[in-house]
mmCIF file of the C-alpha atoms, coordinates in Angstrom:
data_MODEL
# 
_entry.id   MODEL 
# 
loop_
_atom_site.group_PDB 
_atom_site.id 
_atom_site.type_symbol 
_atom_site.label_atom_id 
_atom_site.label_alt_id 
_atom_site.label_comp_id 
_atom_site.label_asym_id 
_atom_site.label_entity_id 
_atom_site.label_seq_id 
_atom_site.pdbx_PDB_ins_code 
_atom_site.Cartn_x 
_atom_site.Cartn_y 
_atom_site.Cartn_z 
_atom_site.occupancy 
_atom_site.B_iso_or_equiv 
_atom_site.pdbx_formal_charge 
_atom_site.auth_seq_id 
_atom_site.auth_comp_id 
_atom_site.auth_asym_id 
_atom_site.auth_atom_id 
_atom_site.pdbx_PDB_model_num 
ATOM 1   C CA . MET A 1 1   ? -39.175 37.887 -0.837  1.00 0.00 ? 1   MET A CA 1 
ATOM 2   C CA . ALA A 1 2   ? -40.515 40.887 -2.753  1.00 0.00 ? 2   ALA A CA 1 
ATOM 3   C CA . ASP A 1 3   ? -39.552 43.114 0.176   1.00 0.00 ? 3   ASP A CA 1 
ATOM 4   C CA . LYS A 1 4   ? -35.907 41.952 0.380   1.00 0.00 ? 4   LYS A CA 1 
ATOM 5   C CA . LYS A 1 5   ? -32.841 43.201 -1.403  1.00 0.00 ? 5   LYS A CA 1 
ATOM 6   C CA . ILE A 1 6   ? -30.886 40.467 -3.165  1.00 0.00 ? 6   ILE A CA 1 
ATOM 7   C CA . THR A 1 7   ? -27.863 41.346 -1.022  1.00 0.00 ? 7   THR A CA 1 
ATOM 8   C CA . ALA A 1 8   ? -29.962 40.637 2.096   1.00 0.00 ? 8   ALA A CA 1 
ATOM 9   C CA . LEU A 1 9   ? -30.822 37.062 1.048   1.00 0.00 ? 9   LEU A CA 1 
ATOM 10  C CA . THR A 1 10  ? -29.161 34.033 2.639   1.00 0.00 ? 10  THR A CA 1 
ATOM 11  C CA . SER A 1 11  ? -26.372 32.462 0.589   1.00 0.00 ? 11  SER A CA 1 
ATOM 12  C CA . ILE A 1 12  ? -27.041 28.963 -0.747  1.00 0.00 ? 12  ILE A CA 1 
ATOM 13  C CA . GLY A 1 13  ? -23.363 28.073 -0.309  1.00 0.00 ? 13  GLY A CA 1 
ATOM 14  C CA . THR A 1 14  ? -22.445 24.728 -1.865  1.00 0.00 ? 14  THR A CA 1 
ATOM 15  C CA . GLY A 1 15  ? -25.994 23.338 -1.674  1.00 0.00 ? 15  GLY A CA 1 
ATOM 16  C CA . ILE A 1 16  ? -26.895 24.489 -5.180  1.00 0.00 ? 16  ILE A CA 1 
ATOM 17  C CA . ALA A 1 17  ? -28.834 22.061 -7.402  1.00 0.00 ? 17  ALA A CA 1 
ATOM 18  C CA . ALA A 1 18  ? -29.461 21.954 -11.161 1.00 0.00 ? 18  ALA A CA 1 
ATOM 19  C CA . ALA A 1 19  ? -33.155 22.783 -10.665 1.00 0.00 ? 19  ALA A CA 1 
ATOM 20  C CA . ASP A 1 20  ? -32.472 25.843 -8.458  1.00 0.00 ? 20  ASP A CA 1 
ATOM 21  C CA . LEU A 1 21  ? -33.438 29.185 -9.961  1.00 0.00 ? 21  LEU A CA 1 
ATOM 22  C CA . ILE A 1 22  ? -31.356 32.265 -10.730 1.00 0.00 ? 22  ILE A CA 1 
ATOM 23  C CA . GLN A 1 23  ? -32.863 35.704 -11.287 1.00 0.00 ? 23  GLN A CA 1 
ATOM 24  C CA . VAL A 1 24  ? -31.804 37.294 -14.595 1.00 0.00 ? 24  VAL A CA 1 
ATOM 25  C CA . ILE A 1 25  ? -32.475 40.840 -15.748 1.00 0.00 ? 25  ILE A CA 1 
ATOM 26  C CA . ASP A 1 26  ? -32.991 40.582 -19.511 1.00 0.00 ? 26  ASP A CA 1 
ATOM 27  C CA . ASP A 1 27  ? -32.476 43.442 -22.007 1.00 0.00 ? 27  ASP A CA 1 
ATOM 28  C CA . VAL A 1 28  ? -30.712 45.781 -19.576 1.00 0.00 ? 28  VAL A CA 1 
ATOM 29  C CA . ALA A 1 29  ? -29.939 48.305 -22.345 1.00 0.00 ? 29  ALA A CA 1 
ATOM 30  C CA . GLY A 1 30  ? -33.554 48.391 -23.586 1.00 0.00 ? 30  GLY A CA 1 
ATOM 31  C CA . THR A 1 31  ? -36.551 47.485 -21.460 1.00 0.00 ? 31  THR A CA 1 
ATOM 32  C CA . PRO A 1 32  ? -35.229 45.552 -18.431 1.00 0.00 ? 32  PRO A CA 1 
ATOM 33  C CA . THR A 1 33  ? -37.372 42.561 -17.491 1.00 0.00 ? 33  THR A CA 1 
ATOM 34  C CA . ASN A 1 34  ? -36.921 40.152 -14.575 1.00 0.00 ? 34  ASN A CA 1 
ATOM 35  C CA . LYS A 1 35  ? -36.769 36.529 -15.702 1.00 0.00 ? 35  LYS A CA 1 
ATOM 36  C CA . LYS A 1 36  ? -35.769 33.212 -14.194 1.00 0.00 ? 36  LYS A CA 1 
ATOM 37  C CA . MET A 1 37  ? -33.297 30.553 -15.300 1.00 0.00 ? 37  MET A CA 1 
ATOM 38  C CA . THR A 1 38  ? -32.331 27.206 -13.794 1.00 0.00 ? 38  THR A CA 1 
ATOM 39  C CA . VAL A 1 39  ? -28.727 26.627 -12.753 1.00 0.00 ? 39  VAL A CA 1 
ATOM 40  C CA . GLU A 1 40  ? -28.645 23.736 -15.234 1.00 0.00 ? 40  GLU A CA 1 
ATOM 41  C CA . ASP A 1 41  ? -29.624 26.002 -18.147 1.00 0.00 ? 41  ASP A CA 1 
ATOM 42  C CA . PHE A 1 42  ? -27.108 28.657 -17.075 1.00 0.00 ? 42  PHE A CA 1 
ATOM 43  C CA . THR A 1 43  ? -24.183 26.223 -17.043 1.00 0.00 ? 43  THR A CA 1 
ATOM 44  C CA . ARG A 1 44  ? -25.289 24.571 -20.286 1.00 0.00 ? 44  ARG A CA 1 
ATOM 45  C CA . TYR A 1 45  ? -25.615 27.794 -22.311 1.00 0.00 ? 45  TYR A CA 1 
ATOM 46  C CA . LEU A 1 46  ? -22.819 30.091 -21.196 1.00 0.00 ? 46  LEU A CA 1 
ATOM 47  C CA . PRO A 1 47  ? -22.719 32.957 -23.706 1.00 0.00 ? 47  PRO A CA 1 
ATOM 48  C CA . SER A 1 48  ? -18.923 33.251 -23.720 1.00 0.00 ? 48  SER A CA 1 
ATOM 49  C CA . TYR A 1 49  ? -15.719 31.405 -22.818 1.00 0.00 ? 49  TYR A CA 1 
ATOM 50  C CA . ILE A 1 50  ? -14.922 30.545 -19.198 1.00 0.00 ? 50  ILE A CA 1 
ATOM 51  C CA . GLY A 1 51  ? -12.135 32.691 -17.779 1.00 0.00 ? 51  GLY A CA 1 
ATOM 52  C CA . PHE A 1 52  ? -10.236 31.621 -14.686 1.00 0.00 ? 52  PHE A CA 1 
ATOM 53  C CA . SER A 1 53  ? -9.044  34.008 -12.037 1.00 0.00 ? 53  SER A CA 1 
ATOM 54  C CA . GLY A 1 54  ? -6.168  33.396 -9.729  1.00 0.00 ? 54  GLY A CA 1 
ATOM 55  C CA . THR A 1 55  ? -2.502  32.723 -10.236 1.00 0.00 ? 55  THR A CA 1 
ATOM 56  C CA . PRO A 1 56  ? -1.335  29.363 -11.591 1.00 0.00 ? 56  PRO A CA 1 
ATOM 57  C CA . GLN A 1 57  ? 0.962   27.249 -9.447  1.00 0.00 ? 57  GLN A CA 1 
ATOM 58  C CA . ALA A 1 58  ? 4.520   27.733 -10.764 1.00 0.00 ? 58  ALA A CA 1 
ATOM 59  C CA . ILE A 1 59  ? 6.812   24.709 -10.427 1.00 0.00 ? 59  ILE A CA 1 
ATOM 60  C CA . THR A 1 60  ? 10.583  25.288 -10.653 1.00 0.00 ? 60  THR A CA 1 
ATOM 61  C CA . THR A 1 61  ? 11.769  22.591 -8.201  1.00 0.00 ? 61  THR A CA 1 
ATOM 62  C CA . SER A 1 62  ? 10.671  19.068 -7.353  1.00 0.00 ? 62  SER A CA 1 
ATOM 63  C CA . THR A 1 63  ? 7.276   19.528 -5.717  1.00 0.00 ? 63  THR A CA 1 
ATOM 64  C CA . ALA A 1 64  ? 3.741   18.173 -5.960  1.00 0.00 ? 64  ALA A CA 1 
ATOM 65  C CA . VAL A 1 65  ? 1.232   19.547 -8.443  1.00 0.00 ? 65  VAL A CA 1 
ATOM 66  C CA . ASN A 1 66  ? -1.509  21.091 -6.324  1.00 0.00 ? 66  ASN A CA 1 
ATOM 67  C CA . THR A 1 67  ? -5.246  20.588 -6.630  1.00 0.00 ? 67  THR A CA 1 
ATOM 68  C CA . THR A 1 68  ? -6.119  24.074 -5.379  1.00 0.00 ? 68  THR A CA 1 
ATOM 69  C CA . THR A 1 69  ? -5.360  26.068 -8.545  1.00 0.00 ? 69  THR A CA 1 
ATOM 70  C CA . TYR A 1 70  ? -6.846  25.519 -11.988 1.00 0.00 ? 70  TYR A CA 1 
ATOM 71  C CA . CYS A 1 71  ? -3.434  25.465 -13.696 1.00 0.00 ? 71  CYS A CA 1 
ATOM 72  C CA . THR A 1 72  ? 0.156   24.495 -12.969 1.00 0.00 ? 72  THR A CA 1 
ATOM 73  C CA . THR A 1 73  ? 3.087   25.753 -15.032 1.00 0.00 ? 73  THR A CA 1 
ATOM 74  C CA . ILE A 1 74  ? 6.450   24.000 -15.139 1.00 0.00 ? 74  ILE A CA 1 
ATOM 75  C CA . ALA A 1 75  ? 9.819   25.649 -15.774 1.00 0.00 ? 75  ALA A CA 1 
ATOM 76  C CA . THR A 1 76  ? 12.767  23.276 -15.588 1.00 0.00 ? 76  THR A CA 1 
ATOM 77  C CA . GLY A 1 77  ? 16.403  24.120 -15.389 1.00 0.00 ? 77  GLY A CA 1 
ATOM 78  C CA . ALA A 1 78  ? 18.983  21.586 -16.533 1.00 0.00 ? 78  ALA A CA 1 
ATOM 79  C CA . THR A 1 79  ? 17.856  19.173 -13.812 1.00 0.00 ? 79  THR A CA 1 
ATOM 80  C CA . ASN A 1 80  ? 15.059  16.624 -13.836 1.00 0.00 ? 80  ASN A CA 1 
ATOM 81  C CA . LEU A 1 81  ? 12.181  17.397 -11.488 1.00 0.00 ? 81  LEU A CA 1 
ATOM 82  C CA . THR A 1 82  ? 9.540   15.152 -9.938  1.00 0.00 ? 82  THR A CA 1 
ATOM 83  C CA . GLY A 1 83  ? 6.264   15.618 -8.131  1.00 0.00 ? 83  GLY A CA 1 
ATOM 84  C CA . GLY A 1 84  ? 3.023   13.925 -7.247  1.00 0.00 ? 84  GLY A CA 1 
ATOM 85  C CA . LEU A 1 85  ? -0.623  14.845 -7.738  1.00 0.00 ? 85  LEU A CA 1 
ATOM 86  C CA . ALA A 1 86  ? -3.154  14.044 -5.013  1.00 0.00 ? 86  ALA A CA 1 
ATOM 87  C CA . ASN A 1 87  ? -6.724  12.979 -5.711  1.00 0.00 ? 87  ASN A CA 1 
ATOM 88  C CA . GLY A 1 88  ? -8.984  15.840 -6.711  1.00 0.00 ? 88  GLY A CA 1 
ATOM 89  C CA . THR A 1 89  ? -12.720 16.401 -6.367  1.00 0.00 ? 89  THR A CA 1 
ATOM 90  C CA . ALA A 1 90  ? -15.178 14.601 -8.662  1.00 0.00 ? 90  ALA A CA 1 
ATOM 91  C CA . GLY A 1 91  ? -15.567 16.698 -11.805 1.00 0.00 ? 91  GLY A CA 1 
ATOM 92  C CA . GLN A 1 92  ? -12.420 18.762 -11.182 1.00 0.00 ? 92  GLN A CA 1 
ATOM 93  C CA . VAL A 1 93  ? -10.409 19.819 -14.239 1.00 0.00 ? 93  VAL A CA 1 
ATOM 94  C CA . LYS A 1 94  ? -6.661  20.450 -13.930 1.00 0.00 ? 94  LYS A CA 1 
ATOM 95  C CA . TYR A 1 95  ? -4.354  21.960 -16.573 1.00 0.00 ? 95  TYR A CA 1 
ATOM 96  C CA . ILE A 1 96  ? -0.599  21.307 -16.425 1.00 0.00 ? 96  ILE A CA 1 
ATOM 97  C CA . THR A 1 97  ? 1.805   22.845 -18.953 1.00 0.00 ? 97  THR A CA 1 
ATOM 98  C CA . MET A 1 98  ? 5.563   23.157 -19.417 1.00 0.00 ? 98  MET A CA 1 
ATOM 99  C CA . ILE A 1 99  ? 6.401   26.765 -20.239 1.00 0.00 ? 99  ILE A CA 1 
ATOM 100 C CA . THR A 1 100 ? 10.210  26.670 -20.025 1.00 0.00 ? 100 THR A CA 1 
ATOM 101 C CA . ASP A 1 101 ? 12.419  23.717 -20.926 1.00 0.00 ? 101 ASP A CA 1 
ATOM 102 C CA . GLY A 1 102 ? 15.902  24.241 -19.534 1.00 0.00 ? 102 GLY A CA 1 
ATOM 103 C CA . GLY A 1 103 ? 16.979  20.762 -20.584 1.00 0.00 ? 103 GLY A CA 1 
ATOM 104 C CA . GLY A 1 104 ? 15.369  18.866 -17.745 1.00 0.00 ? 104 GLY A CA 1 
ATOM 105 C CA . THR A 1 105 ? 12.092  16.993 -17.448 1.00 0.00 ? 105 THR A CA 1 
ATOM 106 C CA . PHE A 1 106 ? 9.236   16.972 -14.975 1.00 0.00 ? 106 PHE A CA 1 
ATOM 107 C CA . VAL A 1 107 ? 7.753   13.589 -14.063 1.00 0.00 ? 107 VAL A CA 1 
ATOM 108 C CA . CYS A 1 108 ? 4.396   13.801 -12.319 1.00 0.00 ? 108 CYS A CA 1 
ATOM 109 C CA . THR A 1 109 ? 3.132   10.723 -10.478 1.00 0.00 ? 109 THR A CA 1 
ATOM 110 C CA . PRO A 1 110 ? -0.580  11.148 -9.692  1.00 0.00 ? 110 PRO A CA 1 
ATOM 111 C CA . SER A 1 111 ? -1.937  9.146  -6.769  1.00 0.00 ? 111 SER A CA 1 
ATOM 112 C CA . LEU A 1 112 ? -4.293  7.500  -9.284  1.00 0.00 ? 112 LEU A CA 1 
ATOM 113 C CA . LEU A 1 113 ? -4.055  7.937  -13.075 1.00 0.00 ? 113 LEU A CA 1 
ATOM 114 C CA . ASN A 1 114 ? -6.544  6.121  -15.286 1.00 0.00 ? 114 ASN A CA 1 
ATOM 115 C CA . GLY A 1 115 ? -4.502  4.345  -18.003 1.00 0.00 ? 115 GLY A CA 1 
ATOM 116 C CA . GLY A 1 116 ? -1.037  4.923  -16.588 1.00 0.00 ? 116 GLY A CA 1 
ATOM 117 C CA . SER A 1 117 ? 1.058   5.885  -13.597 1.00 0.00 ? 117 SER A CA 1 
ATOM 118 C CA . THR A 1 118 ? 3.218   8.861  -14.695 1.00 0.00 ? 118 THR A CA 1 
ATOM 119 C CA . LEU A 1 119 ? 3.062   11.982 -16.850 1.00 0.00 ? 119 LEU A CA 1 
ATOM 120 C CA . THR A 1 120 ? 6.400   13.155 -18.286 1.00 0.00 ? 120 THR A CA 1 
ATOM 121 C CA . PHE A 1 121 ? 6.867   16.730 -19.531 1.00 0.00 ? 121 PHE A CA 1 
ATOM 122 C CA . ALA A 1 122 ? 10.054  17.233 -21.577 1.00 0.00 ? 122 ALA A CA 1 
ATOM 123 C CA . ASP A 1 123 ? 9.588   20.167 -23.963 1.00 0.00 ? 123 ASP A CA 1 
ATOM 124 C CA . ASP A 1 124 ? 8.123   23.678 -24.101 1.00 0.00 ? 124 ASP A CA 1 
ATOM 125 C CA . GLY A 1 125 ? 4.431   23.365 -24.885 1.00 0.00 ? 125 GLY A CA 1 
ATOM 126 C CA . ASP A 1 126 ? 3.959   19.900 -23.416 1.00 0.00 ? 126 ASP A CA 1 
ATOM 127 C CA . ALA A 1 127 ? 0.552   20.150 -21.796 1.00 0.00 ? 127 ALA A CA 1 
ATOM 128 C CA . VAL A 1 128 ? -2.174  17.934 -20.399 1.00 0.00 ? 128 VAL A CA 1 
ATOM 129 C CA . THR A 1 129 ? -5.782  18.450 -19.347 1.00 0.00 ? 129 THR A CA 1 
ATOM 130 C CA . LEU A 1 130 ? -6.941  16.099 -16.608 1.00 0.00 ? 130 LEU A CA 1 
ATOM 131 C CA . LEU A 1 131 ? -10.400 15.285 -15.259 1.00 0.00 ? 131 LEU A CA 1 
ATOM 132 C CA . PHE A 1 132 ? -10.806 13.743 -11.821 1.00 0.00 ? 132 PHE A CA 1 
ATOM 133 C CA . THR A 1 133 ? -13.683 11.283 -12.001 1.00 0.00 ? 133 THR A CA 1 
ATOM 134 C CA . ASP A 1 134 ? -13.760 9.547  -8.618  1.00 0.00 ? 134 ASP A CA 1 
ATOM 135 C CA . VAL A 1 135 ? -11.540 7.736  -6.099  1.00 0.00 ? 135 VAL A CA 1 
ATOM 136 C CA . THR A 1 136 ? -11.888 4.466  -8.041  1.00 0.00 ? 136 THR A CA 1 
ATOM 137 C CA . ASN A 1 137 ? -10.750 5.775  -11.448 1.00 0.00 ? 137 ASN A CA 1 
ATOM 138 C CA . GLY A 1 138 ? -8.815  8.884  -10.415 1.00 0.00 ? 138 GLY A CA 1 
ATOM 139 C CA . TRP A 1 139 ? -7.450  11.351 -12.970 1.00 0.00 ? 139 TRP A CA 1 
ATOM 140 C CA . SER A 1 140 ? -8.229  10.768 -16.655 1.00 0.00 ? 140 SER A CA 1 
ATOM 141 C CA . VAL A 1 141 ? -6.353  12.456 -19.500 1.00 0.00 ? 141 VAL A CA 1 
ATOM 142 C CA . VAL A 1 142 ? -8.898  14.314 -21.641 1.00 0.00 ? 142 VAL A CA 1 
ATOM 143 C CA . GLY A 1 143 ? -6.387  16.373 -23.628 1.00 0.00 ? 143 GLY A CA 1 
ATOM 144 C CA . ASN A 1 144 ? -2.687  15.891 -24.338 1.00 0.00 ? 144 ASN A CA 1 
ATOM 145 C CA . ASN A 1 145 ? 0.020   17.683 -26.281 1.00 0.00 ? 145 ASN A CA 1 
ATOM 146 C CA . GLY A 1 146 ? 3.384   15.933 -26.078 1.00 0.00 ? 146 GLY A CA 1 
ATOM 147 C CA . VAL A 1 147 ? 3.142   14.571 -22.541 1.00 0.00 ? 147 VAL A CA 1 
ATOM 148 C CA . VAL A 1 148 ? 4.331   10.963 -22.286 1.00 0.00 ? 148 VAL A CA 1 
ATOM 149 C CA . ILE A 1 149 ? 1.924   8.771  -20.328 1.00 0.00 ? 149 ILE A CA 1 
ATOM 150 C CA . ALA A 1 150 ? 3.509   5.635  -18.898 1.00 0.00 ? 150 ALA A CA 1 
# 
């Protein structure tokens, strides 16, 4: 491996494990030194916040909340909107927030919601953070601001 450029190495794809190693160049501004770190240590000790790229799903009509973006925003007019939420992937986090309340509500009916069956957003700022655990327990609410769970 000493004779290969990093860009010439084969990608690990989705087969990464906690014990796999990552090469880190320490002290880039001073005396750069090659070091190693496990994937587990990297994800446990991130030196900053996690920023998400991509555009949130924007809901303005009755439609399902997707599982392909990290965040869904809701803007209602004067009408009430509805939508579902399919099962996610184990460990997936999903943020849903109402950014504009035009007088209507948005009722989300996940395919499987641990502790309830619907999430109702009625006011600006109503927001929920969901964690998909598995196909037995489904989505669990891990953070809530104003969303009615029924």
